[in-house]
Amino acid sequence: MYRGREGMLSWMLHRVTGVGVLLFLLMHIVDTFLVGFGPEVYNTVLAIYKTPFMRVMEVFLVAAVLYHALNGLRVILVDFWSAGTRYQQQMFWAEMVLFVVLFIPAAYFMLKPLFG
Amino acid sequence: MNGVQGQARTRGNFELITWFFMRISGVLLLFLVLGHLTIMHIVNDIQEIDYAFVVGRWISPFWRIYDMLLLWLALIHGANGLRVIVDDYARHRGWRVFWKAVLYTITAVLLFMGTEVILTFRSVG
């Protein structure tokens, strides 16, 4: 059983989060490059990241990175650990628990300034 | 995700090397990226990050090396991931060549831009 189950879902999420993080990275390299143009240019560009909308997007970015990192570890375990394939489903649910445990506090601290 | 091993036989060592690279860079990026996000969005708030923040940070060669590693590993890891996606979805050879040319050009330009600013940045004023 692969289709529609944990294996396929985790694989699809890995791709979607990977592409999402890469798109952010492309933008982020360009904005960092602009630091070479001095404080006026850089601070003006960086103001975009400080808007409430972008703050929420940054929380999504953290979610995507965290999922991609944890699922990547699971993929490595499936590949290199002899019992990896046998436990891939259990590892997926362990990964989900770890994701929630790490993501909730991160999201809390990132969104806190929005509520004063 | 083990499927790439099958291709390694027909495509020489390239797929095997990139397969290993994805895992090694992935583990390194886990620490580098989560560290970066924690510093920029949790320890500090995005509100505090500005030109002066970058000046203070890049005084230390440690953070320049950290950011350089982050740039190269993350961009190559991401570009290779997208290369695999192009191979999966662009069925026609002509389109595969086209999309990879676009991908490699953008990657090279961004690697150059990022490396340039990390190496040469000096604060003004």
XYZ file of N, CA, C and O in Angstrom, chain A:
464
model
N 0.847 -1.217 0.000
C 0.000 0.000 0.000
C 0.868 1.248 0.000
O 1.546 1.536 0.973
N 0.881 1.955 -1.101
C 1.643 3.188 -1.173
C 0.728 4.337 -1.551
O 0.649 5.352 -0.856
N -0.008 4.138 -2.656
C -0.865 5.204 -3.185
C -1.854 5.712 -2.154
O -2.606 4.938 -1.570
N -1.836 7.034 -1.961
C -2.813 7.643 -1.064
C -2.522 7.438 0.406
O -3.248 7.933 1.259
N -1.465 6.705 0.725
C -1.148 6.471 2.135
C -0.004 7.371 2.597
O 0.439 8.246 1.875
N 0.506 7.090 3.815
C 1.534 7.952 4.413
C 2.734 8.161 3.481
O 3.268 9.264 3.393
N 3.151 7.080 2.808
C 4.323 7.175 1.942
C 4.151 8.213 0.847
O 5.008 9.063 0.628
N 3.005 8.165 0.172
C 2.755 9.087 -0.934
C 2.509 10.512 -0.430
O 3.018 11.483 -0.986
N 1.754 10.609 0.666
C 1.461 11.923 1.245
C 2.755 12.620 1.665
O 2.968 13.794 1.351
N 3.625 11.883 2.350
C 4.863 12.496 2.836
C 5.751 12.909 1.665
O 6.403 13.950 1.704
N 5.761 12.105 0.613
C 6.554 12.408 -0.586
C 6.042 13.676 -1.267
O 6.806 14.561 -1.651
N 4.694 13.791 -1.398
C 4.112 14.985 -2.031
C 4.406 16.231 -1.214
O 4.782 17.275 -1.756
N 4.234 16.113 0.117
C 4.514 17.261 0.988
C 5.994 17.652 0.909
O 6.329 18.838 0.970
N 6.863 16.655 0.749
C 8.296 16.939 0.671
C 8.600 17.792 -0.565
O 9.360 18.751 -0.502
N 7.955 17.444 -1.679
C 8.144 18.204 -2.924
C 7.583 19.612 -2.812
O 8.248 20.584 -3.170
N 6.345 19.700 -2.334
C 5.681 21.012 -2.258
C 6.449 21.946 -1.315
O 6.719 23.104 -1.664
N 6.843 21.442 -0.139
C 7.567 22.306 0.805
C 8.953 22.650 0.235
O 9.420 23.770 0.404
N 9.579 21.701 -0.461
C 10.891 21.954 -1.059
C 10.838 23.082 -2.073
O 11.655 24.003 -2.040
N 9.852 23.027 -2.963
C 9.717 24.076 -3.982
C 9.387 25.417 -3.316
O 9.960 26.452 -3.676
N 8.523 25.393 -2.329
C 8.153 26.623 -1.622
C 9.349 27.279 -0.961
O 9.572 28.487 -1.105
N 10.149 26.481 -0.265
C 11.333 27.017 0.417
C 12.339 27.543 -0.611
O 12.940 28.593 -0.419
N 12.474 26.830 -1.732
C 13.411 27.277 -2.778
C 12.978 28.628 -3.353
O 13.818 29.516 -3.549
N 11.682 28.798 -3.591
C 11.196 30.087 -4.117
C 11.508 31.218 -3.139
O 11.942 32.304 -3.531
N 11.316 30.941 -1.840
C 11.661 31.956 -0.857
C 13.167 32.245 -0.894
O 13.576 33.406 -0.843
N 13.963 31.188 -1.008
C 15.417 31.351 -1.025
C 15.872 32.250 -2.180
O 16.725 33.124 -1.995
N 15.272 32.065 -3.363
C 15.643 32.888 -4.516
C 15.413 34.362 -4.200
O 16.266 35.213 -4.440
N 14.250 34.657 -3.613
C 13.910 36.035 -3.254
C 14.866 36.558 -2.174
O 15.331 37.698 -2.223
N 15.165 35.685 -1.204
C 15.976 36.080 -0.050
C 17.429 36.375 -0.454
O 18.072 37.244 0.140
N 17.948 35.658 -1.458
C 19.310 35.943 -1.930
C 19.336 37.331 -2.577
O 20.256 38.113 -2.349
N 18.298 37.650 -3.356
C 18.235 38.968 -3.992
C 18.156 40.074 -2.935
O 18.892 41.063 -3.002
N 17.300 39.918 -1.917
C 17.200 40.994 -0.919
C 18.494 41.141 -0.120
O 18.892 42.248 0.221
N 19.171 40.020 0.156
C 20.438 40.108 0.889
C 21.523 40.770 0.034
O 22.341 41.537 0.545
N 21.478 40.484 -1.264
C 22.437 41.114 -2.184
C 22.346 42.638 -2.081
O 23.343 43.346 -2.180
N 21.126 43.151 -1.858
C 20.902 44.596 -1.821
C 21.526 45.278 -0.597
O 21.604 46.508 -0.553
N 21.992 44.501 0.389
C 22.653 45.110 1.548
C 23.923 45.844 1.081
O 24.361 46.818 1.696
N 24.480 45.405 -0.042
C 25.652 46.063 -0.615
C 25.374 47.450 -1.165
O 26.292 48.189 -1.486
N 24.088 47.802 -1.293
C 23.709 49.117 -1.834
C 23.465 50.160 -0.746
O 23.004 51.258 -1.022
N 23.748 49.791 0.512
C 23.645 50.765 1.591
C 22.353 50.682 2.384
O 21.409 49.999 1.980
N 22.330 51.395 3.523
C 21.209 51.271 4.469
C 19.847 51.692 3.914
O 18.840 51.037 4.219
N 19.790 52.763 3.088
C 18.467 53.218 2.616
C 17.786 52.130 1.801
O 16.629 51.779 2.047
N 18.529 51.615 0.818
C 17.972 50.578 -0.059
C 17.580 49.343 0.747
O 16.453 48.852 0.659
N 18.533 48.865 1.578
C 18.308 47.604 2.292
C 17.144 47.719 3.281
O 16.276 46.841 3.330
N 17.119 48.789 4.054
C 16.047 48.937 5.049
C 14.677 49.090 4.403
O 13.673 48.620 4.941
N 14.643 49.747 3.239
C 13.372 49.887 2.513
C 12.863 48.516 2.064
O 11.683 48.192 2.234
N 13.784 47.716 1.505
C 13.388 46.385 1.035
C 12.967 45.501 2.212
O 11.966 44.789 2.149
N 13.740 45.567 3.300
C 13.455 44.700 4.440
C 12.128 45.037 5.137
O 11.555 44.171 5.817
N 11.647 46.265 4.929
C 10.361 46.649 5.530
C 9.241 45.727 5.053
O 8.264 45.495 5.787
N 9.403 45.186 3.830
C 8.386 44.269 3.291
C 8.192 43.067 4.226
O 7.067 42.633 4.470
N 9.324 42.548 4.755
C 9.258 41.354 5.609
C 8.631 41.631 6.975
O 8.354 40.708 7.726
N 8.467 42.930 7.294
C 7.975 43.274 8.630
C 6.473 43.522 8.656
O 5.897 43.756 9.711
N 5.838 43.468 7.484
C 4.383 43.661 7.438
C 3.696 42.440 8.059
O 4.251 41.332 8.038
N 2.500 42.632 8.622
C 1.790 41.487 9.232
C 1.580 40.330 8.247
O 1.722 39.161 8.612
N 1.291 40.659 6.974
C 1.103 39.603 5.979
C 2.355 38.740 5.836
O 2.292 37.508 5.858
N 3.521 39.414 5.705
C 4.762 38.665 5.534
C 5.140 37.900 6.801
O 5.745 36.836 6.725
N 4.779 38.438 7.945
C 5.059 37.732 9.197
C 4.322 36.382 9.209
O 4.881 35.359 9.589
N 3.097 36.406 8.737
C 2.330 35.154 8.648
C 2.978 34.215 7.610
O 3.108 33.007 7.838
N 3.417 34.801 6.484
C 4.092 33.988 5.468
C 5.369 33.353 6.023
O 5.716 32.226 5.676
N 6.064 34.094 6.894
C 7.291 33.568 7.507
C 6.984 32.381 8.424
O 7.795 31.456 8.537
N 5.814 32.411 9.056
C 5.401 31.261 9.871
C 5.181 30.042 8.967
O 5.594 28.922 9.295
N 4.589 30.272 7.788
C 4.430 29.182 6.822
C 5.801 28.676 6.348
O 5.991 27.477 6.135
N 6.730 29.609 6.165
C 8.090 29.231 5.752
C 8.724 28.309 6.798
O 9.301 27.273 6.460
N 8.589 28.684 8.067
C 9.138 27.863 9.152
C 8.472 26.484 9.142
O 9.147 25.453 9.284
N 7.164 26.448 8.922
C 6.452 25.168 8.868
C 7.001 24.307 7.724
O 7.264 23.113 7.904
N 7.198 24.918 6.552
C 7.681 24.177 5.384
C 9.100 23.651 5.620
O 9.391 22.489 5.338
N 9.978 24.507 6.164
C 11.361 24.094 6.446
C 11.371 22.966 7.472
O 12.070 21.960 7.306
N 10.575 23.128 8.528
C 10.562 22.131 9.601
C 10.061 20.784 9.077
O 10.659 19.741 9.351
N 8.988 20.799 8.304
C 8.486 19.544 7.736
C 9.550 18.915 6.840
O 9.832 17.714 6.940
N 10.134 19.726 5.941
C 11.116 19.223 4.976
C 12.333 18.626 5.700
O 12.853 17.585 5.289
N 12.761 19.288 6.780
C 13.918 18.812 7.554
C 13.600 17.484 8.240
O 14.368 16.520 8.142
N 12.452 17.423 8.931
C 12.103 16.193 9.658
C 11.829 15.045 8.693
O 12.273 13.917 8.907
N 11.115 15.338 7.601
C 10.825 14.270 6.641
C 12.097 13.821 5.918
O 12.250 12.635 5.621
N 13.019 14.765 5.684
C 14.299 14.411 5.086
C 15.058 13.433 5.970
O 15.642 12.461 5.483
N 15.013 13.664 7.283
C 15.651 12.737 8.225
C 15.022 11.354 8.133
O 15.708 10.336 8.160
N 13.685 11.335 8.009
C 12.974 10.059 7.888
C 13.406 9.330 6.604
O 13.646 8.116 6.621
N 13.539 10.075 5.508
C 13.992 9.484 4.238
C 15.382 8.871 4.407
O 15.652 7.750 3.957
N 16.266 9.605 5.112
C 17.622 9.098 5.346
C 17.573 7.813 6.167
O 18.276 6.847 5.872
N 16.698 7.782 7.177
C 16.567 6.571 7.990
C 16.027 5.405 7.159
O 16.482 4.273 7.295
N 15.050 5.686 6.285
C 14.514 4.630 5.418
C 15.628 4.084 4.522
O 15.740 2.876 4.297
N 16.496 4.995 4.025
C 17.561 4.578 3.109
C 18.705 3.828 3.784
O 19.245 2.879 3.233
N 19.095 4.288 4.975
C 20.332 3.764 5.561
C 20.128 2.823 6.745
O 21.028 2.080 7.104
N 18.992 2.869 7.392
C 18.748 2.016 8.556
C 18.106 0.729 8.050
O 17.118 0.782 7.313
N 18.669 -0.411 8.442
C 18.217 -1.689 7.873
C 16.728 -1.938 8.125
O 16.051 -2.536 7.294
N 16.208 -1.467 9.274
C 14.785 -1.669 9.563
C 13.946 -0.467 9.116
O 12.752 -0.396 9.399
N 14.594 0.474 8.405
C 13.944 1.742 8.036
C 12.647 1.576 7.269
O 11.634 2.198 7.602
N 12.654 0.708 6.237
C 11.433 0.555 5.426
C 10.304 -0.041 6.255
O 9.144 0.286 6.046
N 10.649 -0.925 7.197
C 9.610 -1.578 8.007
C 8.878 -0.559 8.881
O 7.686 -0.673 9.123
N 9.625 0.427 9.357
C 9.028 1.395 10.285
C 8.708 2.735 9.642
O 8.455 3.702 10.345
N 8.722 2.826 8.289
C 8.548 4.139 7.662
C 7.219 4.812 8.027
O 7.161 6.020 8.224
N 6.149 3.988 8.150
C 4.850 4.569 8.521
C 4.862 5.107 9.951
O 4.428 6.222 10.205
N 5.385 4.288 10.880
C 5.468 4.736 12.276
C 6.332 5.987 12.375
O 6.012 6.905 13.139
N 7.422 5.987 11.588
C 8.313 7.149 11.626
C 7.598 8.396 11.114
O 7.843 9.497 11.584
N 6.691 8.206 10.147
C 5.942 9.358 9.644
C 5.077 9.960 10.749
O 5.036 11.180 10.923
N 4.422 9.123 11.515
C 3.568 9.659 12.585
C 4.389 10.224 13.728
O 4.001 11.241 14.325
N 5.558 9.627 13.992
C 6.469 10.196 14.992
C 6.925 11.583 14.529
O 7.010 12.533 15.320
N 7.184 11.673 13.228
C 7.591 12.946 12.627
C 6.500 14.004 12.791
O 6.786 15.156 13.118
N 5.240 13.588 12.591
C 4.128 14.535 12.739
C 4.040 15.065 14.169
O 3.814 16.257 14.388
N 4.248 14.168 15.141
C 4.201 14.577 16.549
C 5.321 15.573 16.830
O 5.098 16.643 17.413
N 6.532 15.239 16.370
C 7.693 16.109 16.561
C 7.460 17.467 15.890
O 7.802 18.523 16.428
N 6.845 17.420 14.705
C 6.546 18.659 13.982
C 5.652 19.570 14.825
O 5.954 20.752 14.996
N 4.578 19.010 15.344
C 3.634 19.817 16.130
C 4.320 20.381 17.377
O 4.195 21.567 17.690
N 5.105 19.522 18.054
C 5.775 19.926 19.289
C 6.744 21.091 19.033
O 6.853 22.010 19.841
N 7.443 21.067 17.897
C 8.400 22.129 17.601
C 7.743 23.350 16.956
O 8.156 24.486 17.188
N 6.717 23.101 16.140
C 6.118 24.200 15.388
C 5.258 25.122 16.256
O 5.317 26.348 16.098
N 4.484 24.564 17.174
C 3.576 25.386 17.990
C 4.325 26.500 18.744
O 3.971 27.677 18.619
N 5.403 26.158 19.505
C 6.106 27.253 20.183
C 6.742 28.258 19.214
O 6.725 29.469 19.473
N 7.294 27.752 18.083
C 7.902 28.667 17.104
C 6.854 29.642 16.581
O 7.080 30.860 16.539
N 5.691 29.125 16.198
C 4.615 29.976 15.675
C 4.144 30.960 16.740
O 3.869 32.127 16.452
N 4.094 30.495 17.982
C 3.660 31.367 19.074
C 4.581 32.582 19.201
O 4.118 33.730 19.219
N 5.902 32.325 19.243
C 6.853 33.435 19.413
C 6.877 34.362 18.195
O 7.069 35.565 18.322
N 6.673 33.783 17.005
C 6.709 34.604 15.797
C 5.466 35.475 15.640
O 5.533 36.571 15.088
N 4.333 34.968 16.103
C 3.073 35.709 15.910
C 2.735 36.626 17.083
O 1.910 37.530 16.944
N 3.399 36.392 18.221
C 3.127 37.169 19.432
C 3.139 38.684 19.193
O 2.210 39.374 19.647
N 4.155 39.227 18.476
C 4.184 40.689 18.284
C 2.946 41.244 17.568
O 2.625 42.433 17.725
N 2.247 40.412 16.802
C 1.039 40.876 16.096
C -0.076 41.230 17.080
O -0.967 42.020 16.780
N -0.022 40.602 18.260
C -1.101 40.809 19.223
C -0.654 41.701 20.370
O -1.232 41.686 21.450
N 0.407 42.461 20.114
C 0.892 43.440 21.088
C 1.771 42.853 22.141
O 1.430 42.286 23.095
